[in-house]
PDB file of C-alpha atoms in Angstrom:
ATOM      1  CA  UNK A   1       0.000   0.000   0.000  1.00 41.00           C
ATOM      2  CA  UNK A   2       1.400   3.282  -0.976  1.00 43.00           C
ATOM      3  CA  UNK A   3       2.498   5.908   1.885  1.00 49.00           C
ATOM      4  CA  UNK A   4      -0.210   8.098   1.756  1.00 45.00           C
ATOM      5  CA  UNK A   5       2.074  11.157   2.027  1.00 44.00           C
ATOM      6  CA  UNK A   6       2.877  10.497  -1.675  1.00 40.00           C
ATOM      7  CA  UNK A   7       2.000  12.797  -4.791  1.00 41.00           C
ATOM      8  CA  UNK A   8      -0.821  12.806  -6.355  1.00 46.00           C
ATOM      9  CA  UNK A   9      -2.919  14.767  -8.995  1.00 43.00           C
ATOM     10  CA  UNK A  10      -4.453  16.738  -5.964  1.00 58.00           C
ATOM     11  CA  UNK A  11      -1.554  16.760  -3.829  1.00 64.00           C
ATOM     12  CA  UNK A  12      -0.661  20.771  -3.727  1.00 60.00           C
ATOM     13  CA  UNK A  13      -4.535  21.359  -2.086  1.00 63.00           C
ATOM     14  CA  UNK A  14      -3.912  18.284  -0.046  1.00 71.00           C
ATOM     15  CA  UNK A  15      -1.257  19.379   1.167  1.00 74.00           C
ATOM     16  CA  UNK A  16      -2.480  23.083   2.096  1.00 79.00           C
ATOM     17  CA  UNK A  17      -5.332  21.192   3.661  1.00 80.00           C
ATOM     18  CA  UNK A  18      -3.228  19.086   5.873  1.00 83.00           C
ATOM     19  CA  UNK A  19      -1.554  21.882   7.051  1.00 85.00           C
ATOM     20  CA  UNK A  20      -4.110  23.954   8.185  1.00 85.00           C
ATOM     21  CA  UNK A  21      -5.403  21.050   9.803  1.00 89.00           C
ATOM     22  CA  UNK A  22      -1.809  20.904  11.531  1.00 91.00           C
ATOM     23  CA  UNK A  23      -2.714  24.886  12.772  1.00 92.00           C
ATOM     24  CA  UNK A  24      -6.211  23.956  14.181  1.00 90.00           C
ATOM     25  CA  UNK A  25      -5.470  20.637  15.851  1.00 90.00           C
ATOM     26  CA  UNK A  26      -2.291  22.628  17.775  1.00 94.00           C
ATOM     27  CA  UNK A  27      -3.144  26.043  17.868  1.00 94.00           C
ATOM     28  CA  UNK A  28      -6.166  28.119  18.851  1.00 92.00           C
ATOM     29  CA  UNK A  29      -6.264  29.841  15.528  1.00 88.00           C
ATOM     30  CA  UNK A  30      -9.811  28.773  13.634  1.00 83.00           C
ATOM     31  CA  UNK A  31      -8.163  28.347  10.298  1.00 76.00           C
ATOM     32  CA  UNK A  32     -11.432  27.568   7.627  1.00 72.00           C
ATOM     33  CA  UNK A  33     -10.746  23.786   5.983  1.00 68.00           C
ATOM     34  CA  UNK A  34     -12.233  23.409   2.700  1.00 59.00           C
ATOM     35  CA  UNK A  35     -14.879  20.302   2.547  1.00 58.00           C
ATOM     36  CA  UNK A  36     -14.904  17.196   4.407  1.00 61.00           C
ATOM     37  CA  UNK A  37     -11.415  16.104   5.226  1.00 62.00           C
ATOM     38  CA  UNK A  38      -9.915  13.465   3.432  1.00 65.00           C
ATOM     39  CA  UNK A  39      -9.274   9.966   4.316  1.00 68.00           C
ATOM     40  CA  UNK A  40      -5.692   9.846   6.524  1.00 76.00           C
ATOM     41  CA  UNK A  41      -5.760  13.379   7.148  1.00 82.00           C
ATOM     42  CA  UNK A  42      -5.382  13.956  10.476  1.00 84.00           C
ATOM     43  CA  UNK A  43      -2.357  11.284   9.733  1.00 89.00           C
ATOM     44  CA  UNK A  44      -0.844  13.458   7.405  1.00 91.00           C
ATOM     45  CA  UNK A  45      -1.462  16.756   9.315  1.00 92.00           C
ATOM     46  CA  UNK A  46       1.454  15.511  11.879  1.00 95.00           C
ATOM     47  CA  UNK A  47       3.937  15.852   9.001  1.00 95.00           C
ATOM     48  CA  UNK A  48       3.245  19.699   9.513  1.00 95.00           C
ATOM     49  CA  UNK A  49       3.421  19.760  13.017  1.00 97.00           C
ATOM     50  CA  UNK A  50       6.842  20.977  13.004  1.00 97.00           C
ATOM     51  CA  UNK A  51       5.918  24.043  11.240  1.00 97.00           C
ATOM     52  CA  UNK A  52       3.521  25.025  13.737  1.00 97.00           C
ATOM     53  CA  UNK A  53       5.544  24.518  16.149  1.00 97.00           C
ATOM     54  CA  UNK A  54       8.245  26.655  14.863  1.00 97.00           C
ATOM     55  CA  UNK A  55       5.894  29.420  14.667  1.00 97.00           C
ATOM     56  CA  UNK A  56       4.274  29.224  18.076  1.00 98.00           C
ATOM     57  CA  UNK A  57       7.681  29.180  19.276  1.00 97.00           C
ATOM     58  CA  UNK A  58       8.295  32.701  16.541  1.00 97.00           C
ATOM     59  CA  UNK A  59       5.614  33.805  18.583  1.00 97.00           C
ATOM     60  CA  UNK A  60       7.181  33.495  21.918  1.00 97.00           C
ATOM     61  CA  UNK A  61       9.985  34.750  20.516  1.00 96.00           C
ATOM     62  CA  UNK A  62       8.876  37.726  19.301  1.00 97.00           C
ATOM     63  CA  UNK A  63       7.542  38.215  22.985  1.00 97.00           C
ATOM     64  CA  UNK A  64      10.632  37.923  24.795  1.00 97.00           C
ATOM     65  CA  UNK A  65      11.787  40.524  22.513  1.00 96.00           C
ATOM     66  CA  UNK A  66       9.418  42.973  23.372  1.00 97.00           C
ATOM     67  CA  UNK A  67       9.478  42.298  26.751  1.00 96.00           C
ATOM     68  CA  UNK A  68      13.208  42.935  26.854  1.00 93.00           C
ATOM     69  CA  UNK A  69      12.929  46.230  24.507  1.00 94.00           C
ATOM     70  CA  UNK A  70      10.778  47.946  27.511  1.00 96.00           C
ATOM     71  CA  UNK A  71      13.755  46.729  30.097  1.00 93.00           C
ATOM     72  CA  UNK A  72      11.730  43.701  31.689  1.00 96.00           C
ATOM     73  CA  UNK A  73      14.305  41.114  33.245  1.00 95.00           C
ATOM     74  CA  UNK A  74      15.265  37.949  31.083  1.00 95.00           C
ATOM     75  CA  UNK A  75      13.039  35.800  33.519  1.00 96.00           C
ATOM     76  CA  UNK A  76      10.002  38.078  33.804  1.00 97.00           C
ATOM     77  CA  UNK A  77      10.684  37.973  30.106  1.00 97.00           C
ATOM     78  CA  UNK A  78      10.940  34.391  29.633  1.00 97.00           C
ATOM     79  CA  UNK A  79       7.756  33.753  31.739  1.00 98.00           C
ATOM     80  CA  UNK A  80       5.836  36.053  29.231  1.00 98.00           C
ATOM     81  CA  UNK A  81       6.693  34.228  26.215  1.00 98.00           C
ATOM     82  CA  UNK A  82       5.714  30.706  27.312  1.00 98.00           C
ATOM     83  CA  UNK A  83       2.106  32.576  28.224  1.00 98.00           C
ATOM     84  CA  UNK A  84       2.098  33.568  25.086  1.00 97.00           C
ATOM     85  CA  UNK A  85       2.517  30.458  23.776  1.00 98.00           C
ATOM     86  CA  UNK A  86       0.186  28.346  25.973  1.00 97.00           C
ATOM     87  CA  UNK A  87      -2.254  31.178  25.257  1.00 97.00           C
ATOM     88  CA  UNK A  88      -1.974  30.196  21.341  1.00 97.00           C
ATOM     89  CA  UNK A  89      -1.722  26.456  21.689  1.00 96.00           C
ATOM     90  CA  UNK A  90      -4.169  26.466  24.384  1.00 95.00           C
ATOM     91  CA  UNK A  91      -2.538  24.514  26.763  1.00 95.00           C
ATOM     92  CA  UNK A  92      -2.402  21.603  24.465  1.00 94.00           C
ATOM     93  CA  UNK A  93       0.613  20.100  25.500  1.00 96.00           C
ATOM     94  CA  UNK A  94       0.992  21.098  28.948  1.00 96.00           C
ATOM     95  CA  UNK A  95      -2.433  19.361  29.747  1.00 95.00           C
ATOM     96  CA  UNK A  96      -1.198  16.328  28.077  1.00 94.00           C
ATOM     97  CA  UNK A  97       1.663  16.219  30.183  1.00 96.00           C
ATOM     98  CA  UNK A  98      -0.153  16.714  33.081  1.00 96.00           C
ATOM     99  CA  UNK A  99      -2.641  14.178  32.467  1.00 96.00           C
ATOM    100  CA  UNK A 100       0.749  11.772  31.903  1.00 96.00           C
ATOM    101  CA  UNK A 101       2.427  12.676  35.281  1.00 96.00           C
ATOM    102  CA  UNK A 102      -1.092  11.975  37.218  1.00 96.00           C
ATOM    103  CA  UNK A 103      -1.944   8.787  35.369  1.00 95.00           C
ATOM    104  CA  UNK A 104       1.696   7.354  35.517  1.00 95.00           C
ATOM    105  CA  UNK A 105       2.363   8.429  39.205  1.00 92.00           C
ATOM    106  CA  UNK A 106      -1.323   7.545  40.874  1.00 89.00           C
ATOM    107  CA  UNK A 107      -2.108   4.688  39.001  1.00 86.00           C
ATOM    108  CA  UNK A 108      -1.495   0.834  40.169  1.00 87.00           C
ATOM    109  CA  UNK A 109      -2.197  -0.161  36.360  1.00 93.00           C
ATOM    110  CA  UNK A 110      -2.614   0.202  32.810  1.00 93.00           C
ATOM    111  CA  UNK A 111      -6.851   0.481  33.106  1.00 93.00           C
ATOM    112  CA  UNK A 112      -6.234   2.725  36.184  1.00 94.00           C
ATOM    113  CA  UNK A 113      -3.879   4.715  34.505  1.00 94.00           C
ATOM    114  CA  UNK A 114      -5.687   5.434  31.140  1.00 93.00           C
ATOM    115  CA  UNK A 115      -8.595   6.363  33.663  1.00 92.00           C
ATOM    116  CA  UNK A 116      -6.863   8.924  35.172  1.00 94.00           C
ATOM    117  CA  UNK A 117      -5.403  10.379  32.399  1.00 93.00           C
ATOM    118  CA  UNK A 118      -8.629  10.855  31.034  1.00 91.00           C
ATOM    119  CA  UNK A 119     -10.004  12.986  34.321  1.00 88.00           C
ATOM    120  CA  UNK A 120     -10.350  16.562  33.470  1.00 84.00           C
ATOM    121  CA  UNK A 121      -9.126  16.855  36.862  1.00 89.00           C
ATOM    122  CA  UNK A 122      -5.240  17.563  37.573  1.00 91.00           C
ATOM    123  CA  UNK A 123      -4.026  15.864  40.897  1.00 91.00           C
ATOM    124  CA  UNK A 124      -0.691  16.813  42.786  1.00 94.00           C
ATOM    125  CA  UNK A 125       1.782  14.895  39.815  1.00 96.00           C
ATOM    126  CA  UNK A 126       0.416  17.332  37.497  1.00 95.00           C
ATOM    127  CA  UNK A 127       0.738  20.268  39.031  1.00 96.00           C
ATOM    128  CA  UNK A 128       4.294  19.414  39.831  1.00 96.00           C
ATOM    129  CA  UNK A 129       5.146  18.248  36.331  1.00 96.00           C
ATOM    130  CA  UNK A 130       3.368  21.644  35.315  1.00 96.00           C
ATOM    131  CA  UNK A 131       5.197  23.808  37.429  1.00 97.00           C
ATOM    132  CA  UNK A 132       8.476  22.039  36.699  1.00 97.00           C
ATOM    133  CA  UNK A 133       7.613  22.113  33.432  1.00 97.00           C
ATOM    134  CA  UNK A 134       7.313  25.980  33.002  1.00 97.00           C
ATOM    135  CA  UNK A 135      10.424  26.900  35.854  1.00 97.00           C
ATOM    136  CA  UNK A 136      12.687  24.895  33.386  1.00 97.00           C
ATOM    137  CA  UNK A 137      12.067  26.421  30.429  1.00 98.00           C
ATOM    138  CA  UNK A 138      12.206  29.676  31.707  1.00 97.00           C
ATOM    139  CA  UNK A 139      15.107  29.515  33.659  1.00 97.00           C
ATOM    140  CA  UNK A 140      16.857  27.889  31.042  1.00 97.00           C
ATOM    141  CA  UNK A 141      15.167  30.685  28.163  1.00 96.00           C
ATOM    142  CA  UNK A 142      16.360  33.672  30.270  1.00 96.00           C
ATOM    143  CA  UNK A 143      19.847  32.389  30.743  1.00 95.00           C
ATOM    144  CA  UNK A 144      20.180  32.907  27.006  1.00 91.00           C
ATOM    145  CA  UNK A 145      22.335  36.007  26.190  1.00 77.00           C
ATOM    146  CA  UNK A 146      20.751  38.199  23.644  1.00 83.00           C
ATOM    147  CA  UNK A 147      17.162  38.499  22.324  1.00 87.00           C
ATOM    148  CA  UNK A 148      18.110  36.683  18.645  1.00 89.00           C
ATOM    149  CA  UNK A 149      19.636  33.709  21.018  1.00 92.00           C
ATOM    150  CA  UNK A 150      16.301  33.267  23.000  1.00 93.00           C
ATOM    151  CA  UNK A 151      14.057  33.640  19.174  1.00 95.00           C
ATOM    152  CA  UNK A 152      16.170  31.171  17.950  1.00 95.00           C
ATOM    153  CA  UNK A 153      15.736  28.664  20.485  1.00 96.00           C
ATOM    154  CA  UNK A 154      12.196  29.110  20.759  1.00 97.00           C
ATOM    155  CA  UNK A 155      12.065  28.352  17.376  1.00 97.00           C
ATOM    156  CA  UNK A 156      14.257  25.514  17.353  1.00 97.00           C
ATOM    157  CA  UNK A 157      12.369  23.920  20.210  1.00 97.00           C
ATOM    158  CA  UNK A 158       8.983  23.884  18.841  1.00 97.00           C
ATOM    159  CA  UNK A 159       9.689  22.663  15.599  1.00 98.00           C
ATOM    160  CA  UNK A 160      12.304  19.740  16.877  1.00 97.00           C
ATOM    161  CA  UNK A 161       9.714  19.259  19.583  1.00 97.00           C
ATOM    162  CA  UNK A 162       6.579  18.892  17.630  1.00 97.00           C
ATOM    163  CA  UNK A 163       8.918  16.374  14.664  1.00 96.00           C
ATOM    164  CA  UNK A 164       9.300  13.676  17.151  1.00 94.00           C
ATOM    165  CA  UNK A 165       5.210  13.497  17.527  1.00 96.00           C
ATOM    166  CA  UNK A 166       5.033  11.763  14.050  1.00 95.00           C
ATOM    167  CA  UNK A 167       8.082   8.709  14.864  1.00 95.00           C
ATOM    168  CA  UNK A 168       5.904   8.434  18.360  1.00 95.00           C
ATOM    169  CA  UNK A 169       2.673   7.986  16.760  1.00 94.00           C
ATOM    170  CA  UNK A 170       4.265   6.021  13.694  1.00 94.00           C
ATOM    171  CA  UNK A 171       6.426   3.412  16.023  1.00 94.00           C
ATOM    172  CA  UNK A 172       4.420   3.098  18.831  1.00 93.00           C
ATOM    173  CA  UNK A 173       0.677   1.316  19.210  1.00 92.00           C
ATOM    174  CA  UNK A 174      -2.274   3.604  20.477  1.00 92.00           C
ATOM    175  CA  UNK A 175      -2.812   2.765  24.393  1.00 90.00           C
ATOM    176  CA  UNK A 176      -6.513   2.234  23.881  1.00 84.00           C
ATOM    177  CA  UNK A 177      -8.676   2.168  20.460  1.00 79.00           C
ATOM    178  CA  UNK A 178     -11.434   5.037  21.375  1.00 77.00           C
ATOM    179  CA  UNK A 179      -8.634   7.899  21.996  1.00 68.00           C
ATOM    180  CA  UNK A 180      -7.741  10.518  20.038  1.00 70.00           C
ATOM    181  CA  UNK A 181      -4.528   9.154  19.058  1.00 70.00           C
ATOM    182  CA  UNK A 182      -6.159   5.796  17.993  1.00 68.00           C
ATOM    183  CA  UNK A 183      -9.080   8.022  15.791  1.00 71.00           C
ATOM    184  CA  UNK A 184      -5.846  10.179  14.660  1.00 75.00           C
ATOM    185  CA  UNK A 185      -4.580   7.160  13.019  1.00 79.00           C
ATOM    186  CA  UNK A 186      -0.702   6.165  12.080  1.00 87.00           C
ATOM    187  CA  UNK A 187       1.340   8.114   9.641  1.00 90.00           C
ATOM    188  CA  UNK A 188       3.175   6.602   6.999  1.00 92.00           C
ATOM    189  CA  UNK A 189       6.732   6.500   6.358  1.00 94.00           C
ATOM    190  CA  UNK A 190       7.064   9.628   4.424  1.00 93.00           C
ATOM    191  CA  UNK A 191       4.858  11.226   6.972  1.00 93.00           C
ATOM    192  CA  UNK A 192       7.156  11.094   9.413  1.00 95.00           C
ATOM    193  CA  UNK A 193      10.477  11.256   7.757  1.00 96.00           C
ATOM    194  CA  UNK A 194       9.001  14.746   6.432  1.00 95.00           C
ATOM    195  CA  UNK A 195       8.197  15.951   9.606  1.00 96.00           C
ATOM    196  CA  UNK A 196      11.892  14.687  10.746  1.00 96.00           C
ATOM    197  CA  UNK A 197      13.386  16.472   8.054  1.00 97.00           C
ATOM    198  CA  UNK A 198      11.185  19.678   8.160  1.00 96.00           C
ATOM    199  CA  UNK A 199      12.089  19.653  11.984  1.00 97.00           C
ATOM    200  CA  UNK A 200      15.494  19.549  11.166  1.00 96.00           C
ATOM    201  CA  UNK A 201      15.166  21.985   8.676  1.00 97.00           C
ATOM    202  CA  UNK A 202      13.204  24.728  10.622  1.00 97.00           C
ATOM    203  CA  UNK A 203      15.697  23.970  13.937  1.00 96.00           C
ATOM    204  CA  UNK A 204      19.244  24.081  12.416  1.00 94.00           C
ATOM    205  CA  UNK A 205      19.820  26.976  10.436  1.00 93.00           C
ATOM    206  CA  UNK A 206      18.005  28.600  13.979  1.00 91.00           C
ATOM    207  CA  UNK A 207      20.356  26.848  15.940  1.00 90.00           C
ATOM    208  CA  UNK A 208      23.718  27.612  13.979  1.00 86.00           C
ATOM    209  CA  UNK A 209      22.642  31.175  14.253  1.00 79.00           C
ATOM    210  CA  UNK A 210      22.371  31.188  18.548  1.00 74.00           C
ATOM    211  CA  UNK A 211      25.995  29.119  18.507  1.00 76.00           C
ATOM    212  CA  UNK A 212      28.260  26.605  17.432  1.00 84.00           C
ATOM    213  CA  UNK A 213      27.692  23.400  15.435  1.00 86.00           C
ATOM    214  CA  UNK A 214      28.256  21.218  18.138  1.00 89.00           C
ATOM    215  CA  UNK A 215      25.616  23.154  20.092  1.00 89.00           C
ATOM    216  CA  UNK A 216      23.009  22.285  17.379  1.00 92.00           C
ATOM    217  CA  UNK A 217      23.830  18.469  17.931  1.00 93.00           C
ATOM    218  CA  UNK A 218      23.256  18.842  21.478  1.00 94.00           C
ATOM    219  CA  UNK A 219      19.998  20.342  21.008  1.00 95.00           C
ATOM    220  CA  UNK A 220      18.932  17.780  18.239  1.00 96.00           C
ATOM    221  CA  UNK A 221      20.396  14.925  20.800  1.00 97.00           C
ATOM    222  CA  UNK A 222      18.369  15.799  23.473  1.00 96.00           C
ATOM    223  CA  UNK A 223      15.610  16.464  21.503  1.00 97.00           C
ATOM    224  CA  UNK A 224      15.264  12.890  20.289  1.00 97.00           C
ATOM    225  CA  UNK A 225      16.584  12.091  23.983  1.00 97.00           C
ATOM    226  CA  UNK A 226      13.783  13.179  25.322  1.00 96.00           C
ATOM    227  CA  UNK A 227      11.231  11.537  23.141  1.00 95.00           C
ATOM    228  CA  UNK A 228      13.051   8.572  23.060  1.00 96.00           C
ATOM    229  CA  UNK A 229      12.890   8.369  27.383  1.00 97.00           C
ATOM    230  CA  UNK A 230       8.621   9.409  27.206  1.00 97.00           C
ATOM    231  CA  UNK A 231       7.812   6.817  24.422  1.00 96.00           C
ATOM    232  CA  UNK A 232       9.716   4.379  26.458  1.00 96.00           C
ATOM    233  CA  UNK A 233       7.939   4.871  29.700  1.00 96.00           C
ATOM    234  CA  UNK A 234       4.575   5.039  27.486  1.00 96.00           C
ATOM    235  CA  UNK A 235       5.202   1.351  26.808  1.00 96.00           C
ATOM    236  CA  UNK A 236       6.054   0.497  30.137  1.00 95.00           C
ATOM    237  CA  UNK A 237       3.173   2.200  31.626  1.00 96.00           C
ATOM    238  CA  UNK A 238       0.592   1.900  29.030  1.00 95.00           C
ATOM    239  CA  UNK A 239       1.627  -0.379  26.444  1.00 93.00           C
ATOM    240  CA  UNK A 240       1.656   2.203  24.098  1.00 93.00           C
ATOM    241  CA  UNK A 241       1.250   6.379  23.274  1.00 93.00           C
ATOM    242  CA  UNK A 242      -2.354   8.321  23.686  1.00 93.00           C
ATOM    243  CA  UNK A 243      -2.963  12.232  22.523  1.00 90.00           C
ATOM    244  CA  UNK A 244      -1.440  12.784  26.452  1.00 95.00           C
ATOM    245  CA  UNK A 245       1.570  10.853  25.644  1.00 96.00           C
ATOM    246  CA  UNK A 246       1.895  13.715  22.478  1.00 96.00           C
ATOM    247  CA  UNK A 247       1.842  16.293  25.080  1.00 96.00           C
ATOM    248  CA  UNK A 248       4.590  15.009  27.714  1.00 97.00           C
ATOM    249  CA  UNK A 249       6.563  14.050  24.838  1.00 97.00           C
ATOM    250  CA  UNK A 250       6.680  17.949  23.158  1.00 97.00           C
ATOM    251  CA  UNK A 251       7.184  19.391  27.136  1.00 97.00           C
ATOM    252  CA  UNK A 252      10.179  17.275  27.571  1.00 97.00           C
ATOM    253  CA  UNK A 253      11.746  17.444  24.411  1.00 97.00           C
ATOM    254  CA  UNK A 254      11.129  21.377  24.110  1.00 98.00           C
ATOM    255  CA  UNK A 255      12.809  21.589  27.986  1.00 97.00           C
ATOM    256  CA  UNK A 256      15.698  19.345  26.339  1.00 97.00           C
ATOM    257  CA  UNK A 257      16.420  21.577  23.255  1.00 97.00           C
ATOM    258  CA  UNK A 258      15.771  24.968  25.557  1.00 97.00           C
ATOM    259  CA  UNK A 259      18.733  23.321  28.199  1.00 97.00           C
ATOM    260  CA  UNK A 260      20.656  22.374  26.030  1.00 95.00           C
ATOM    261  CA  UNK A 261      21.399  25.835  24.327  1.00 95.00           C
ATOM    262  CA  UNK A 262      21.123  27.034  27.478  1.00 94.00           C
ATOM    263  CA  UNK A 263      24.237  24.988  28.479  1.00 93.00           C
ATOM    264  CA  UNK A 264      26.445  26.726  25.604  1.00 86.00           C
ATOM    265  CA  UNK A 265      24.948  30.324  26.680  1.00 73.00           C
TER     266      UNK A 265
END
């Protein structure tokens, strides 16, 4: 069966369709989608993810810069542009993540777990994993020096962030069939290795401009680090990844990429 990421006669409209699907599944903007969406959409929409994730992290960016313009400090700064960004993604991911720390730390097993995760309610290992959550990031975003350092790592982290979301959802098994990761469906092949290489694309030349080469492989590194450790505990807790799973996965990786140019500051 062919990936369904592949050409075809309709592919340019597909393609902008898919990626304003990408925009409304992550974001709060209500981007219009043309007709009825087509079959593997919401599939293909994660190959885009990276590119919304780059520009929610633009957006942060460009926060931090005004902040700093009209003499805020770097973490009063730094604190303002991760509102911002929650504010535009609506919380997405740090919800997810929430919901991850409560179900993983409170419950005995998987059914217990996957019940918890799915309570609107946030227990005492979600606030912590929120408020650790947002004190490492923005320690580690105003230890950046210079306002093009702290764009380009914002940038950097949402797109390499959002990229590993496809290889989760492509290599791992949905934790329960009724989710929103199970309805989402898997990617293909090409799905993912375009959201790889558009993550990679959208991070690096970001990352080469706040420092060195070997600062760029750090940030990559942990990036894929981080996924790597949250996908693994997914199977061990779960059996498998969930639309929560998403979220944990883009906190720690985007803490990963932010401390790691934070390291080389």
């Amino acid at each position: 069966m062919p990936d369904p990421v592949a050409l075809r006669p309709n592919s340019a409209f597909r393609f902008l369709q898919d990626a304003a699907l990408a925009v409304v599944f992550l974001t709060r903007l209500p981007l219009p989608l043309a007709g009825p969406l087509a079959e593997g959409a919401a599939a293909r929409a994660m190959a885009w993810f990276p590119l919304v994730g780059a520009l929610v992290g633009l957006a942060g960016g460009v926060v931090f810069v005004v902040a700093g313009f009209v003499h805020l400090p770097p973490l009063a700064a730094a604190l303002l542009a991760l509102a911002a960004m929650v504010w535009l993604t609506g919380g997405l991911h740090e919800d997810g993540a929430a919901d991850v720390a409560d179900g993983f730390g409170g419950g005995r097993d998987k059914a217990r777990k996957l019940e918890i995760m799915r309570d609107s309610r946030v227990g005492s290992y979600g606030v912590l994993a929120l408020v650790f959550s947002v004190a490492i990031r923005a320690s580690a975003l105003a230890a950046l020096t210079g306002p093009g350092a702290a764009v380009a790592a914002l940038v950097a982290a949402g797109a390499l962030s959002r990229a590993g979301l496809a290889v989760v959802a492509r290599c791992l098994p949905p934790a329960r069939n009724d989710g929103l990761a199970a309805a989402q469906g898997r990617p293909g092949v090409g799905t993912m290795a375009l959201a790889l290489g558009l993550g990679l694309a959208l991070a690096l030349p970001a990352l080469w401009i706040a420092g060195p080469w070997a600062m760029a492989a750090c940030a990559v590194a942990a990036a894929a680090g981080a996924a790597w450790l949250v996908a693994r505990l997914a199977i061990r807790q779960i059996g498998g990844h969930t639309g929560d799973v998403f979220g944990a996965v883009q906190q720690v990786a985007d803490a990963g990429v932010l401390l790691a140019v934070a390291a080389w500051a």
